[in-house]
Tab-separated table of C-alpha atoms in Angstrom:
chain	number	residue	atom	x	y	z
A	1116	MET	CA	-74.338	-18.046	-62.301
A	1117	ARG	CA	-71.994	-15.225	-63.099
A	1118	PRO	CA	-68.486	-16.169	-64.285
A	1119	VAL	CA	-65.609	-14.925	-62.123
A	1120	LEU	CA	-62.504	-14.186	-64.198
A	1121	THR	CA	-58.780	-14.234	-63.686
A	1122	ALA	CA	-56.623	-11.535	-65.244
A	1123	ALA	CA	-55.608	-13.886	-68.070
A	1124	GLN	CA	-59.231	-14.769	-68.810
A	1125	MET	CA	-60.137	-11.081	-68.902
A	1126	ARG	CA	-57.299	-10.318	-71.332
A	1127	ALA	CA	-58.453	-13.171	-73.541
A	1128	ALA	CA	-61.987	-11.790	-73.504
A	1129	ASP	CA	-60.698	-8.320	-74.444
A	1130	ARG	CA	-58.752	-9.756	-77.395
A	1131	ALA	CA	-61.689	-11.851	-78.556
A	1132	ALA	CA	-63.992	-8.837	-78.352
A	1133	ALA	CA	-61.589	-6.834	-80.479
A	1134	GLU	CA	-61.626	-9.615	-83.075
A	1135	ARG	CA	-65.411	-9.260	-83.174
A	1136	GLY	CA	-65.167	-5.545	-83.801
A	1137	VAL	CA	-65.351	-4.188	-80.236
A	1138	PRO	CA	-62.064	-2.244	-79.829
A	1139	VAL	CA	-60.386	-1.513	-76.517
A	1140	GLU	CA	-61.154	2.193	-76.973
A	1141	ALA	CA	-64.885	1.448	-76.921
A	1142	LEU	CA	-64.499	-0.799	-73.888
A	1143	MET	CA	-62.567	1.926	-72.063
A	1144	GLU	CA	-65.170	4.555	-72.853
A	1145	ARG	CA	-67.961	2.372	-71.483
A	1146	ALA	CA	-65.905	1.488	-68.426
A	1147	GLY	CA	-65.326	5.166	-67.714
A	1148	HIS	CA	-69.045	5.871	-68.046
A	1149	ALA	CA	-69.802	3.152	-65.499
A	1150	VAL	CA	-67.262	4.556	-63.032
A	1151	ALA	CA	-68.577	8.084	-63.487
A	1152	ARG	CA	-72.136	6.945	-62.843
A	1153	ALA	CA	-71.013	5.150	-59.669
A	1154	VAL	CA	-69.284	8.316	-58.444
A	1155	ALA	CA	-72.357	10.435	-59.170
A	1156	ALA	CA	-74.608	7.956	-57.366
A	1157	LEU	CA	-72.313	7.837	-54.362
A	1158	LEU	CA	-72.204	11.629	-54.091
A	1159	GLY	CA	-75.881	12.143	-54.880
A	1160	GLY	CA	-74.873	14.664	-57.562
A	1161	THR	CA	-71.718	16.040	-59.144
A	1162	TYR	CA	-72.002	19.820	-59.432
A	1163	GLY	CA	-69.049	21.486	-57.724
A	1164	ARG	CA	-67.871	18.276	-56.064
A	1165	ARG	CA	-64.131	17.729	-55.735
A	1166	ILE	CA	-63.154	14.433	-57.331
A	1167	VAL	CA	-59.602	13.117	-57.463
A	1168	ALA	CA	-58.563	10.220	-59.682
A	1169	LEU	CA	-55.399	8.492	-58.472
A	1170	CYS	CA	-53.866	6.899	-61.553
A	1171	GLY	CA	-51.057	4.577	-62.573
A	1172	LYS	CA	-49.940	3.562	-66.034
A	1173	GLY	CA	-52.317	0.790	-67.153
A	1174	ASN	CA	-55.776	0.571	-68.651
A	1175	ASN	CA	-57.327	1.209	-65.237
A	1176	ALA	CA	-55.834	4.692	-65.471
A	1177	GLY	CA	-57.425	5.081	-68.905
A	1178	ASP	CA	-60.823	4.103	-67.480
A	1179	ALA	CA	-60.344	6.688	-64.721
A	1180	PHE	CA	-59.399	9.385	-67.277
A	1181	VAL	CA	-62.672	8.778	-69.113
A	1182	ALA	CA	-64.621	8.947	-65.855
A	1183	VAL	CA	-62.975	12.225	-64.833
A	1184	ARG	CA	-63.596	13.795	-68.241
A	1185	LEU	CA	-67.273	12.922	-68.005
A	1186	LEU	CA	-67.573	14.120	-64.408
A	1187	ALA	CA	-66.068	17.456	-65.440
A	1188	ALA	CA	-68.714	17.735	-68.154
A	1189	TRP	CA	-71.359	17.042	-65.483
A	1190	GLY	CA	-70.230	20.015	-63.400
A	1191	ALA	CA	-67.737	18.415	-61.025
A	1192	ALA	CA	-64.324	19.876	-60.179
A	1193	PRO	CA	-62.019	16.920	-60.825
A	1194	ALA	CA	-58.272	16.475	-60.888
A	1195	VAL	CA	-55.896	13.618	-61.673
A	1196	VAL	CA	-53.036	12.665	-59.381
A	1197	SER	CA	-50.585	10.591	-61.408
A	1198	VAL	CA	-48.149	8.282	-59.620
A	1199	ALA	CA	-46.611	7.177	-62.926
A	1200	GLY	CA	-45.270	9.548	-65.535
A	1201	LEU	CA	-47.738	10.274	-68.307
A	1202	ASP	CA	-45.077	9.188	-70.809
A	1203	GLU	CA	-45.460	5.644	-69.431
A	1204	LEU	CA	-49.052	5.401	-70.660
A	1205	ARG	CA	-49.765	3.339	-73.761
A	1206	ALA	CA	-52.373	3.129	-76.530
A	1207	ALA	CA	-55.949	3.859	-75.426
A	1208	ALA	CA	-54.925	5.041	-71.945
A	1209	ALA	CA	-52.483	7.560	-73.467
A	1210	ALA	CA	-55.161	8.772	-75.900
A	1211	ASN	CA	-57.612	9.365	-73.078
A	1212	ALA	CA	-54.961	11.195	-71.058
A	1213	GLU	CA	-54.539	13.531	-74.036
A	1214	ARG	CA	-58.301	14.087	-74.302
A	1215	LEU	CA	-58.380	14.842	-70.599
A	1216	ARG	CA	-55.659	17.474	-70.914
A	1217	ASP	CA	-57.560	19.063	-73.793
A	1218	SER	CA	-60.648	19.315	-71.558
A	1219	GLY	CA	-58.723	21.399	-69.036
A	1220	VAL	CA	-58.706	18.936	-66.140
A	1221	PRO	CA	-55.452	19.387	-64.206
A	1222	THR	CA	-52.966	16.547	-63.791
A	1223	ILE	CA	-50.874	16.671	-60.602
A	1224	ALA	CA	-47.732	14.650	-60.000
A	1225	TRP	CA	-47.650	12.437	-56.945
A	1226	GLY	CA	-45.227	13.516	-54.230
A	1227	THR	CA	-46.135	17.204	-54.330
A	1228	ARG	CA	-47.948	19.261	-51.715
A	1229	GLU	CA	-50.620	19.938	-54.308
A	1230	ALA	CA	-51.291	16.192	-54.624
A	1231	ASP	CA	-51.504	15.781	-50.855
A	1232	ARG	CA	-53.886	18.719	-50.629
A	1233	ALA	CA	-56.091	17.438	-53.461
A	1234	ILE	CA	-56.532	14.024	-51.855
A	1235	ALA	CA	-57.130	15.495	-48.390
A	1236	ARG	CA	-59.865	17.811	-49.702
A	1237	ALA	CA	-61.542	15.341	-52.095
A	1238	ASP	CA	-65.214	14.475	-51.838
A	1239	VAL	CA	-64.491	11.151	-53.525
A	1240	VAL	CA	-61.368	9.395	-54.808
A	1241	VAL	CA	-61.335	7.246	-57.942
A	1242	ASP	CA	-58.774	4.463	-57.605
A	1243	GLY	CA	-57.139	3.789	-60.975
A	1244	LEU	CA	-53.688	2.734	-59.784
A	1245	PHE	CA	-53.504	-1.016	-60.429
A	1246	GLY	CA	-55.635	-3.509	-62.315
A	1247	SER	CA	-56.413	-7.193	-61.900
A	1248	ARG	CA	-52.939	-8.225	-63.093
A	1249	PHE	CA	-51.352	-6.828	-59.913
A	1250	ARG	CA	-49.598	-9.229	-57.545
A	1251	GLY	CA	-47.199	-8.951	-54.629
A	1252	PRO	CA	-46.666	-6.154	-52.101
A	1253	VAL	CA	-46.972	-2.459	-52.929
A	1254	GLU	CA	-43.788	-0.445	-52.481
A	1255	GLY	CA	-42.345	3.049	-52.872
A	1256	SER	CA	-44.515	5.879	-54.152
A	1257	TRP	CA	-47.347	3.465	-54.899
A	1258	ARG	CA	-47.474	2.446	-51.236
A	1259	GLU	CA	-47.426	6.071	-50.108
A	1260	ALA	CA	-50.297	6.912	-52.465
A	1261	ILE	CA	-52.469	4.082	-51.186
A	1262	GLU	CA	-51.779	5.016	-47.580
A	1263	ALA	CA	-52.720	8.622	-48.347
A	1264	VAL	CA	-56.018	7.537	-49.878
A	1265	ASN	CA	-56.836	5.334	-46.909
A	1266	ALA	CA	-56.007	8.178	-44.534
A	1267	SER	CA	-58.354	10.521	-46.380
A	1268	PRO	CA	-61.979	10.776	-45.192
A	1269	ALA	CA	-63.169	10.633	-48.799
A	1270	PRO	CA	-64.980	7.489	-49.971
A	1271	VAL	CA	-63.288	5.565	-52.763
A	1272	VAL	CA	-64.653	4.182	-56.018
A	1273	ALA	CA	-62.231	1.557	-57.308
A	1274	VAL	CA	-61.893	0.778	-61.000
A	1275	ASP	CA	-62.233	-2.986	-61.525
A	1276	ILE	CA	-60.386	-3.970	-58.311
A	1277	PRO	CA	-58.986	-2.081	-55.305
A	1278	SER	CA	-55.303	-1.345	-55.811
A	1279	GLY	CA	-53.088	-3.598	-53.721
A	1280	VAL	CA	-55.421	-6.607	-53.992
A	1281	GLU	CA	-54.130	-9.484	-56.106
A	1282	GLY	CA	-56.559	-9.983	-58.950
A	1283	ASP	CA	-56.179	-13.743	-59.252
A	1284	THR	CA	-56.258	-14.673	-55.564
A	1285	GLY	CA	-57.747	-11.898	-53.440
A	1286	ALA	CA	-54.527	-11.888	-51.397
A	1287	VAL	CA	-53.392	-8.619	-49.811
A	1288	ARG	CA	-49.658	-8.583	-49.092
A	1289	GLY	CA	-49.321	-4.959	-48.044
A	1290	PRO	CA	-51.446	-1.811	-47.994
A	1291	ALA	CA	-54.479	-1.881	-50.270
A	1292	VAL	CA	-57.144	0.671	-51.081
A	1293	ARG	CA	-60.302	0.269	-49.020
A	1294	ALA	CA	-63.092	1.075	-51.446
A	1295	GLU	CA	-66.687	1.861	-50.687
A	1296	VAL	CA	-67.676	0.825	-54.210
A	1297	THR	CA	-65.786	-1.262	-56.745
A	1298	VAL	CA	-66.954	-1.063	-60.357
A	1299	THR	CA	-65.707	-4.352	-61.756
A	1300	LEU	CA	-65.679	-4.450	-65.518
A	1301	ALA	CA	-67.525	-7.039	-67.642
A	1302	ALA	CA	-67.350	-9.713	-64.919
A	1303	PRO	CA	-66.252	-10.002	-61.290
A	1304	LYS	CA	-62.572	-10.727	-60.796
A	1305	VAL	CA	-61.362	-13.386	-58.404
A	1306	GLY	CA	-59.791	-10.732	-56.194
A	1307	VAL	CA	-63.082	-8.960	-55.424
A	1308	VAL	CA	-64.944	-12.211	-54.768
A	1309	LEU	CA	-62.555	-14.057	-52.448
A	1310	TYR	CA	-61.345	-12.830	-49.081
A	1311	PRO	CA	-59.459	-10.870	-47.984
A	1312	GLY	CA	-59.814	-8.912	-51.238
A	1313	ALA	CA	-63.599	-8.906	-50.993
A	1314	GLU	CA	-63.341	-7.010	-47.708
A	1315	PHE	CA	-61.451	-4.196	-49.452
A	1316	ALA	CA	-63.853	-4.035	-52.400
A	1317	GLY	CA	-66.909	-2.756	-50.541
A	1318	ARG	CA	-70.043	-2.930	-52.644
A	1319	VAL	CA	-69.241	-4.560	-55.973
A	1320	GLU	CA	-71.063	-3.356	-59.080
A	1321	VAL	CA	-70.578	-5.304	-62.302
A	1322	ALA	CA	-70.518	-3.006	-65.342
A	1323	ASP	CA	-71.479	-4.256	-68.795
A	1324	ILE	CA	-68.880	-2.695	-71.074
A	1325	GLY	CA	-69.912	-4.445	-74.272
A	1326	ILE	CA	-67.978	-7.704	-74.219
A	1327	PRO	CA	-70.269	-10.474	-75.554
A	1328	ALA	CA	-71.401	-12.761	-72.745
A	1329	ASP	CA	-70.168	-15.910	-74.476
A	1330	LEU	CA	-66.595	-14.603	-74.245
A	1331	LEU	CA	-66.708	-14.367	-70.461
A	1332	GLU	CA	-65.819	-17.952	-69.650
A	1333	SER	CA	-64.571	-19.419	-66.397
A	1334	GLU	CA	-65.028	-22.532	-64.277
A	1335	LEU	CA	-65.300	-20.270	-61.237
A	1336	ALA	CA	-68.808	-18.853	-60.870
A	1337	LEU	CA	-70.553	-16.556	-58.409
A	1338	VAL	CA	-73.920	-17.840	-57.216
A	1339	GLU	CA	-76.687	-15.265	-57.660
A	1340	PRO	CA	-80.149	-15.047	-56.064
A	1341	GLY	CA	-81.959	-16.126	-59.216
A	1342	ASP	CA	-79.835	-19.252	-59.469
A	1343	VAL	CA	-80.951	-20.405	-56.036
A	1344	ALA	CA	-84.567	-19.355	-56.436
A	1345	ALA	CA	-84.739	-21.405	-59.638
A	1346	ILE	CA	-83.681	-24.642	-57.930
A	1347	LEU	CA	-85.282	-24.359	-54.494
A	1348	PRO	CA	-87.870	-27.125	-54.090
A	1349	ARG	CA	-91.494	-26.093	-53.518
A	1350	ARG	CA	-94.193	-28.154	-51.866
A	1351	ALA	CA	-97.234	-28.879	-54.000
A	1352	PRO	CA	-100.700	-28.413	-52.431
A	1353	GLU	CA	-101.260	-32.181	-52.363
A	1354	ASP	CA	-97.884	-33.065	-50.810
A	1355	HIS	CA	-97.651	-34.890	-47.494
A	1356	LYS	CA	-94.695	-35.245	-45.141
A	1357	HIS	CA	-93.094	-38.192	-46.914
A	1358	ARG	CA	-93.274	-36.432	-50.280
A	1359	SER	CA	-91.382	-33.553	-48.687
A	1360	GLY	CA	-88.467	-35.835	-47.895
A	1361	ASP	CA	-87.421	-38.047	-44.999
A	1362	VAL	CA	-84.007	-37.203	-43.540
A	1363	LEU	CA	-82.002	-39.496	-41.294
A	1364	VAL	CA	-79.607	-37.775	-38.889
A	1365	VAL	CA	-76.847	-39.933	-37.413
A	1366	ALA	CA	-75.005	-37.816	-34.879
A	1367	GLY	CA	-74.079	-37.189	-31.276
A	1368	SER	CA	-72.255	-38.851	-28.396
A	1369	ARG	CA	-72.135	-38.604	-24.616
A	1370	ARG	CA	-70.154	-35.357	-24.764
A	1371	MET	CA	-71.909	-33.893	-27.816
A	1372	THR	CA	-75.648	-33.984	-27.247
A	1373	GLY	CA	-76.451	-30.709	-28.973
A	1374	ALA	CA	-75.110	-31.622	-32.409
A	1375	PRO	CA	-77.953	-33.969	-33.442
A	1376	ARG	CA	-80.510	-31.385	-32.424
A	1377	LEU	CA	-78.876	-28.708	-34.581
A	1378	VAL	CA	-78.646	-30.986	-37.612
A	1379	ALA	CA	-82.275	-32.000	-37.184
A	1380	GLU	CA	-83.366	-28.395	-36.777
A	1381	GLY	CA	-81.471	-27.382	-39.919
A	1382	ALA	CA	-83.172	-30.146	-41.899
A	1383	ALA	CA	-86.627	-29.304	-40.591
A	1384	ARG	CA	-86.262	-25.577	-41.180
A	1385	ALA	CA	-85.092	-26.263	-44.750
A	1386	GLY	CA	-88.380	-28.020	-45.388
A	1387	ALA	CA	-87.786	-31.741	-44.808
A	1388	GLY	CA	-91.122	-33.442	-44.269
A	1389	LEU	CA	-89.891	-35.724	-41.504
A	1390	VAL	CA	-86.583	-35.925	-39.646
A	1391	HIS	CA	-85.447	-39.184	-38.052
A	1392	VAL	CA	-82.755	-38.799	-35.392
A	1393	ALA	CA	-80.505	-41.759	-34.612
A	1394	VAL	CA	-78.252	-41.294	-31.568
A	1395	PRO	CA	-76.467	-43.451	-28.992
A	1396	GLU	CA	-79.146	-44.795	-26.672
A	1397	GLY	CA	-77.595	-43.222	-23.574
A	1398	ILE	CA	-78.219	-39.665	-24.787
A	1399	LEU	CA	-81.641	-40.238	-26.318
A	1400	PRO	CA	-83.612	-38.584	-23.472
A	1401	MET	CA	-81.508	-35.399	-23.668
A	1402	VAL	CA	-81.855	-35.176	-27.436
A	1403	GLN	CA	-85.585	-35.877	-27.314
A	1404	ALA	CA	-86.056	-33.079	-24.805
A	1405	GLY	CA	-84.835	-30.532	-27.335
A	1406	LEU	CA	-86.823	-31.719	-30.370
A	1407	THR	CA	-90.579	-31.977	-30.641
A	1408	GLU	CA	-91.139	-32.843	-34.309
A	1409	ALA	CA	-88.558	-35.567	-34.930
A	1410	VAL	CA	-88.802	-39.370	-34.864
A	1411	PHE	CA	-86.108	-41.095	-32.799
A	1412	LEU	CA	-84.023	-44.209	-33.121
A	1413	PRO	CA	-81.738	-45.306	-30.250
A	1414	LEU	CA	-78.483	-46.895	-31.371
A	1415	PRO	CA	-76.190	-49.297	-29.519
A	1416	GLU	CA	-73.276	-47.509	-27.921
A	1417	GLY	CA	-69.835	-48.369	-26.652
A	1418	PRO	CA	-68.449	-47.776	-23.160
A	1419	ASP	CA	-67.116	-44.353	-24.176
A	1420	GLY	CA	-70.593	-43.085	-25.046
A	1421	SER	CA	-70.049	-43.079	-28.792
A	1422	VAL	CA	-72.080	-45.171	-31.215
A	1423	ALA	CA	-71.105	-48.817	-31.675
A	1424	ALA	CA	-70.311	-50.380	-35.040
A	1425	SER	CA	-73.228	-52.789	-34.564
A	1426	ALA	CA	-75.567	-49.811	-35.004
A	1427	TRP	CA	-75.232	-50.294	-38.761
A	1428	GLY	CA	-77.308	-53.449	-38.415
A	1429	GLU	CA	-80.107	-51.415	-36.818
A	1430	LEU	CA	-79.934	-48.739	-39.471
A	1431	LYS	CA	-79.511	-51.007	-42.484
A	1432	LYS	CA	-82.931	-52.605	-42.166
A	1433	ARG	CA	-84.599	-49.176	-42.050
A	1434	MET	CA	-82.743	-47.372	-44.822
A	1435	ASP	CA	-85.573	-47.745	-47.332
A	1436	ARG	CA	-87.577	-45.275	-45.227
A	1437	PHE	CA	-85.199	-42.380	-45.824
A	1438	ASP	CA	-84.446	-40.097	-48.745
A	1439	ALA	CA	-81.138	-38.683	-47.485
A	1440	VAL	CA	-78.702	-39.016	-44.583
A	1441	ALA	CA	-76.719	-36.436	-42.622
A	1442	ILE	CA	-73.962	-38.095	-40.634
A	1443	GLY	CA	-71.071	-36.985	-38.478
A	1444	PRO	CA	-71.639	-34.041	-36.125
A	1445	GLY	CA	-70.775	-34.949	-32.565
A	1446	LEU	CA	-70.113	-38.625	-33.254
A	1447	THR	CA	-66.441	-38.300	-32.158
A	1448	THR	CA	-63.691	-40.520	-33.536
A	1449	GLU	CA	-63.584	-42.647	-30.406
A	1450	GLY	CA	-64.342	-46.326	-30.134
A	1451	GLU	CA	-66.255	-47.847	-33.014
A	1452	ALA	CA	-67.876	-44.670	-34.334
A	1453	PRO	CA	-65.531	-44.454	-37.365
A	1454	ASP	CA	-66.396	-48.052	-38.270
A	1455	LEU	CA	-70.092	-47.183	-38.309
A	1456	VAL	CA	-69.445	-44.126	-40.447
A	1457	ARG	CA	-67.461	-46.076	-43.018
A	1458	ALA	CA	-70.072	-48.844	-43.174
A	1459	LEU	CA	-72.941	-46.413	-43.679
A	1460	VAL	CA	-71.132	-44.265	-46.249
A	1461	ARG	CA	-70.100	-47.358	-48.182
A	1462	SER	CA	-73.527	-49.024	-48.222
A	1463	SER	CA	-76.241	-46.370	-47.888
A	1464	PRO	CA	-78.773	-46.578	-50.736
A	1465	VAL	CA	-79.640	-42.874	-50.436
A	1466	PRO	CA	-77.610	-39.635	-50.766
A	1467	ILE	CA	-75.351	-38.652	-47.881
A	1468	VAL	CA	-74.009	-35.463	-46.350
A	1469	ALA	CA	-70.793	-36.293	-44.486
A	1470	ASP	CA	-69.750	-33.646	-41.994
A	1471	ALA	CA	-67.429	-33.275	-38.998
A	1472	ASP	CA	-66.510	-36.668	-37.541
A	1473	ALA	CA	-67.814	-38.475	-40.606
A	1474	LEU	CA	-65.023	-36.702	-42.493
A	1475	ASN	CA	-62.524	-37.466	-39.752
A	1476	ALA	CA	-63.395	-41.159	-40.099
A	1477	PHE	CA	-61.826	-41.004	-43.578
A	1478	ALA	CA	-58.736	-39.015	-42.583
A	1479	GLY	CA	-55.859	-40.229	-44.717
A	1480	ARG	CA	-58.107	-42.572	-46.683
A	1481	ALA	CA	-60.126	-40.168	-48.835
A	1482	GLN	CA	-59.744	-42.510	-51.817
A	1483	ASP	CA	-62.227	-44.844	-50.103
A	1484	LEU	CA	-64.935	-42.259	-50.712
A	1485	ARG	CA	-64.862	-42.913	-54.450
A	1486	GLU	CA	-66.723	-46.177	-53.819
A	1487	ARG	CA	-70.031	-44.292	-53.532
A	1488	ALA	CA	-69.213	-40.702	-54.461
A	1489	ALA	CA	-71.976	-40.158	-57.029
A	1490	ASP	CA	-74.455	-38.887	-54.417
A	1491	LEU	CA	-72.087	-37.815	-51.647
A	1492	VAL	CA	-71.613	-34.279	-50.302
A	1493	LEU	CA	-68.572	-33.546	-48.124
A	1494	THR	CA	-68.640	-30.419	-45.946
A	1495	PRO	CA	-65.202	-29.782	-44.411
A	1496	HIS	CA	-63.865	-26.633	-42.837
A	1497	ALA	CA	-60.164	-25.988	-43.378
A	1498	GLY	CA	-58.994	-28.244	-40.533
A	1499	GLU	CA	-61.170	-31.164	-41.587
A	1500	PHE	CA	-60.069	-30.710	-45.187
A	1501	ALA	CA	-56.427	-30.892	-44.116
A	1502	ARG	CA	-57.018	-34.058	-42.096
A	1503	LEU	CA	-59.015	-35.686	-44.874
A	1504	LEU	CA	-56.704	-34.835	-47.776
A	1505	GLY	CA	-53.383	-33.971	-46.150
A	1506	ALA	CA	-53.196	-30.429	-47.591
A	1507	ASP	CA	-53.839	-26.925	-46.286
A	1508	PRO	CA	-56.656	-25.480	-48.428
A	1509	GLU	CA	-55.897	-21.907	-47.443
A	1510	GLU	CA	-52.953	-21.870	-49.862
A	1511	ASP	CA	-55.328	-22.078	-52.857
A	1512	ARG	CA	-58.920	-22.615	-51.790
A	1513	VAL	CA	-60.401	-22.674	-55.278
A	1514	GLY	CA	-57.805	-24.987	-56.788
A	1515	MET	CA	-57.777	-27.345	-53.832
A	1516	ALA	CA	-61.573	-27.570	-53.623
A	1517	ALA	CA	-61.720	-28.464	-57.317
A	1518	ALA	CA	-58.904	-31.004	-56.976
A	1519	ALA	CA	-60.503	-32.605	-53.917
A	1520	ALA	CA	-63.813	-32.967	-55.740
A	1521	ALA	CA	-62.036	-34.584	-58.678
A	1522	ASP	CA	-60.033	-36.905	-56.420
A	1523	THR	CA	-62.976	-38.092	-54.331
A	1524	GLY	CA	-65.696	-37.888	-56.970
A	1525	ALA	CA	-67.921	-36.175	-54.397
A	1526	VAL	CA	-69.346	-32.670	-54.174
A	1527	MET	CA	-66.934	-30.701	-52.010
A	1528	VAL	CA	-68.295	-27.908	-49.816
A	1529	LEU	CA	-65.248	-26.082	-48.474
A	1530	LYS	CA	-66.629	-23.947	-45.672
A	1531	GLY	CA	-65.259	-20.532	-44.828
A	1532	ALA	CA	-65.409	-16.986	-46.073
A	1533	ARG	CA	-66.354	-17.527	-48.835
A	1534	THR	CA	-67.770	-21.045	-48.881
A	1535	LEU	CA	-67.039	-22.902	-52.124
A	1536	VAL	CA	-69.148	-25.655	-53.702
A	1537	ALA	CA	-67.112	-27.818	-56.061
A	1538	PRO	CA	-68.784	-30.587	-58.079
A	1539	PRO	CA	-66.366	-33.196	-59.424
A	1540	GLY	CA	-66.548	-31.862	-62.999
A	1541	GLY	CA	-64.190	-28.930	-62.405
A	1542	GLU	CA	-66.639	-26.087	-61.797
A	1543	VAL	CA	-66.356	-24.173	-58.525
A	1544	ARG	CA	-69.284	-22.126	-57.234
A	1545	VAL	CA	-68.605	-19.198	-54.902
A	1546	ASN	CA	-71.265	-18.461	-52.314
A	1547	PRO	CA	-71.603	-14.711	-51.626
A	1548	THR	CA	-73.866	-14.880	-48.568
A	1549	GLY	CA	-72.963	-15.149	-44.910
A	1550	SER	CA	-71.828	-12.981	-42.035
A	1551	ALA	CA	-69.718	-13.065	-38.894
A	1552	ALA	CA	-72.817	-14.360	-37.101
A	1553	LEU	CA	-71.928	-17.783	-38.541
A	1554	ALA	CA	-68.594	-17.790	-36.681
A	1555	THR	CA	-70.010	-19.706	-33.734
A	1556	GLY	CA	-70.217	-23.357	-32.774
A	1557	GLY	CA	-72.866	-25.508	-34.406
A	1558	THR	CA	-73.635	-23.502	-37.530
A	1559	GLY	CA	-71.947	-26.184	-39.634
A	1560	ASP	CA	-74.294	-28.758	-38.107
A	1561	VAL	CA	-77.259	-26.649	-39.211
A	1562	LEU	CA	-75.817	-26.462	-42.725
A	1563	ALA	CA	-75.398	-30.246	-42.897
A	1564	GLY	CA	-79.058	-30.652	-42.008
A	1565	ALA	CA	-80.161	-28.137	-44.622
A	1566	ILE	CA	-78.160	-29.867	-47.358
A	1567	ALA	CA	-79.689	-33.208	-46.359
A	1568	ALA	CA	-83.160	-31.670	-46.532
A	1569	TYR	CA	-82.635	-30.454	-50.077
A	1570	LEU	CA	-81.198	-33.830	-51.083
A	1571	ALA	CA	-84.236	-35.534	-49.589
A	1572	ARG	CA	-86.490	-33.146	-51.471
A	1573	GLY	CA	-84.983	-34.244	-54.769
A	1574	LEU	CA	-82.202	-31.826	-55.653
A	1575	PRO	CA	-79.011	-33.240	-57.192
A	1576	PRO	CA	-76.045	-33.098	-54.801
A	1577	ALA	CA	-74.354	-30.016	-56.290
A	1578	ASP	CA	-77.605	-28.047	-56.371
A	1579	ALA	CA	-78.629	-29.198	-52.891
A	1580	ALA	CA	-75.302	-27.974	-51.538
A	1581	THR	CA	-75.458	-24.704	-53.484
A	1582	ALA	CA	-78.981	-23.877	-52.332
A	1583	ALA	CA	-78.358	-24.824	-48.717
A	1584	VAL	CA	-75.091	-22.884	-48.456
A	1585	TYR	CA	-76.716	-19.787	-49.952
A	1586	VAL	CA	-79.825	-19.923	-47.749
A	1587	HIS	CA	-77.750	-20.751	-44.655
A	1588	GLY	CA	-75.617	-17.680	-45.375
A	1589	LEU	CA	-78.711	-15.501	-45.736
A	1590	ALA	CA	-79.972	-16.841	-42.415
A	1591	GLY	CA	-76.640	-15.865	-40.885
A	1592	GLN	CA	-77.108	-12.341	-42.221
A	1593	VAL	CA	-80.606	-12.203	-40.718
A	1594	VAL	CA	-79.262	-13.285	-37.338
A	1595	GLY	CA	-76.372	-10.834	-37.586
A	1596	ARG	CA	-78.741	-7.913	-38.168
A	1597	ARG	CA	-81.063	-8.945	-35.356
A	1598	MET	CA	-78.650	-10.176	-32.729
A	1599	GLY	CA	-75.124	-9.178	-33.676
A	1600	GLU	CA	-72.473	-11.434	-32.211
A	1601	GLY	CA	-74.901	-12.891	-29.679
A	1602	GLY	CA	-76.653	-15.101	-32.225
A	1603	THR	CA	-76.335	-18.866	-31.912
A	1604	ALA	CA	-76.479	-21.789	-34.309
A	1605	GLY	CA	-80.023	-22.446	-33.176
A	1606	ASP	CA	-80.948	-18.893	-34.134
A	1607	VAL	CA	-79.495	-19.489	-37.605
A	1608	ALA	CA	-81.655	-22.596	-38.056
A	1609	ILE	CA	-84.758	-20.710	-36.979
A	1610	ALA	CA	-83.965	-17.928	-39.472
A	1611	ILE	CA	-83.819	-20.243	-42.507
A	1612	PRO	CA	-87.528	-19.946	-43.454
A	1613	ALA	CA	-87.370	-16.141	-43.276
A	1614	ALA	CA	-84.226	-16.211	-45.418
A	1615	VAL	CA	-85.960	-18.348	-48.041
A	1616	GLU	CA	-88.986	-16.060	-48.133
A	1617	ALA	CA	-86.787	-12.973	-48.451
A	1618	LEU	CA	-84.836	-14.597	-51.291
A	1619	LEU	CA	-87.947	-15.576	-53.213
A	1620	GLY	CA	-89.478	-12.164	-52.631
A	1621	SER	CA	-86.397	-10.335	-53.885
A	1622	VAL	CA	-86.303	-12.381	-57.071
A	1623	ALA	CA	-90.035	-11.991	-57.699
A	1624	SER	CA	-89.836	-8.214	-57.329
């Protein structure tokens, strides 16, 4: 997994690299080379192309100066538009500004007609205004410059992070540059990984600028294809269905008959050998009609159509048949359903994925989950998280996911864009896959089933969640390409095998 750095972590890495004999001047030169290559690739060539670098007063400006100098040497016709005075530049950035002047590349002050004309006529704009230390809204001339860039038809290559995006949060509190490509230096920054900043970053390219890998340390990590391919379970030629994992699905109620089918489909499509579906007896015929491969177990139900607490007695004597449990979708919080959930979560001998109403059954009593948290995966969206833990995760998704995992002792899967997987040890994994096709009812049920399948197939809870979230997101991308906004949760489940094959094929190639 690739570490994702805050601004402070990046500064620490820069200082440590300097102590090892890699000076900031060398880092800046390599960064500029990476930006120049990205510009050339975007344009398909550089000869005669008009390139404008919009620069501030930090090291991002220095990186842009290097890029412009190189692009001029490659036959481009570049110019620099400076929003800050050149006398505000320091150290390596100031030295590269001087080298740029010596090369004959013009520097134009922001706020002049010449600057407006240069940006309007540019073939590409290099954004070197702000770096990852930026926070807050953009004001004054800086705001005007960003708005001018966004109004220009020219594509933008951002240096490290789009200007106007907060480097440590991804928050956007005013206008921000919309880049087609962001060349992030040494490691991704939080602001280009988390939304809404990720939306402004476009395609993110990570440039190796010579900082030793062991200096790039963070508890926040971006999941990459090879990480998932390395942990995905594979069936051996001699395997049979029980070796491939038996999943128990406990879900559904009179008003929610589709949920158990979606969970079961997610588990089956993620490779579970056999899926057992336990639902209130009154809805069994409807659930059976939608599933052909599952085994069914009718459960006692209360007068409201939800499962009765006595159902635990029926399940308890069969638990040795299962390798993992997915519980919660569609159960409701009516009647005795929460009592069943709490009994099963407390006493199950096999790993559990608790989703939807299984989470709601512990609202305000999350500390109870510590009783069996070692093999428990919790999968809340923001609303369920707030009910479970009494806090709005949108204020600090990374910090709150990590804190919730520590408090409960369980693996926390905080769903959203982007979904986070937080084991209780402090690490937080950022999932980069997914699409708007997942913004439809039932896709979370499919995910719960997929996580249960990977648990049943032997993956540890954190890895089962990581693999399932990644593959589920890829399936969402497949559905989005094929069906746009008309895709359903069932379509996402069906796309899981194709997503897995595409993942494995991409890594093998």
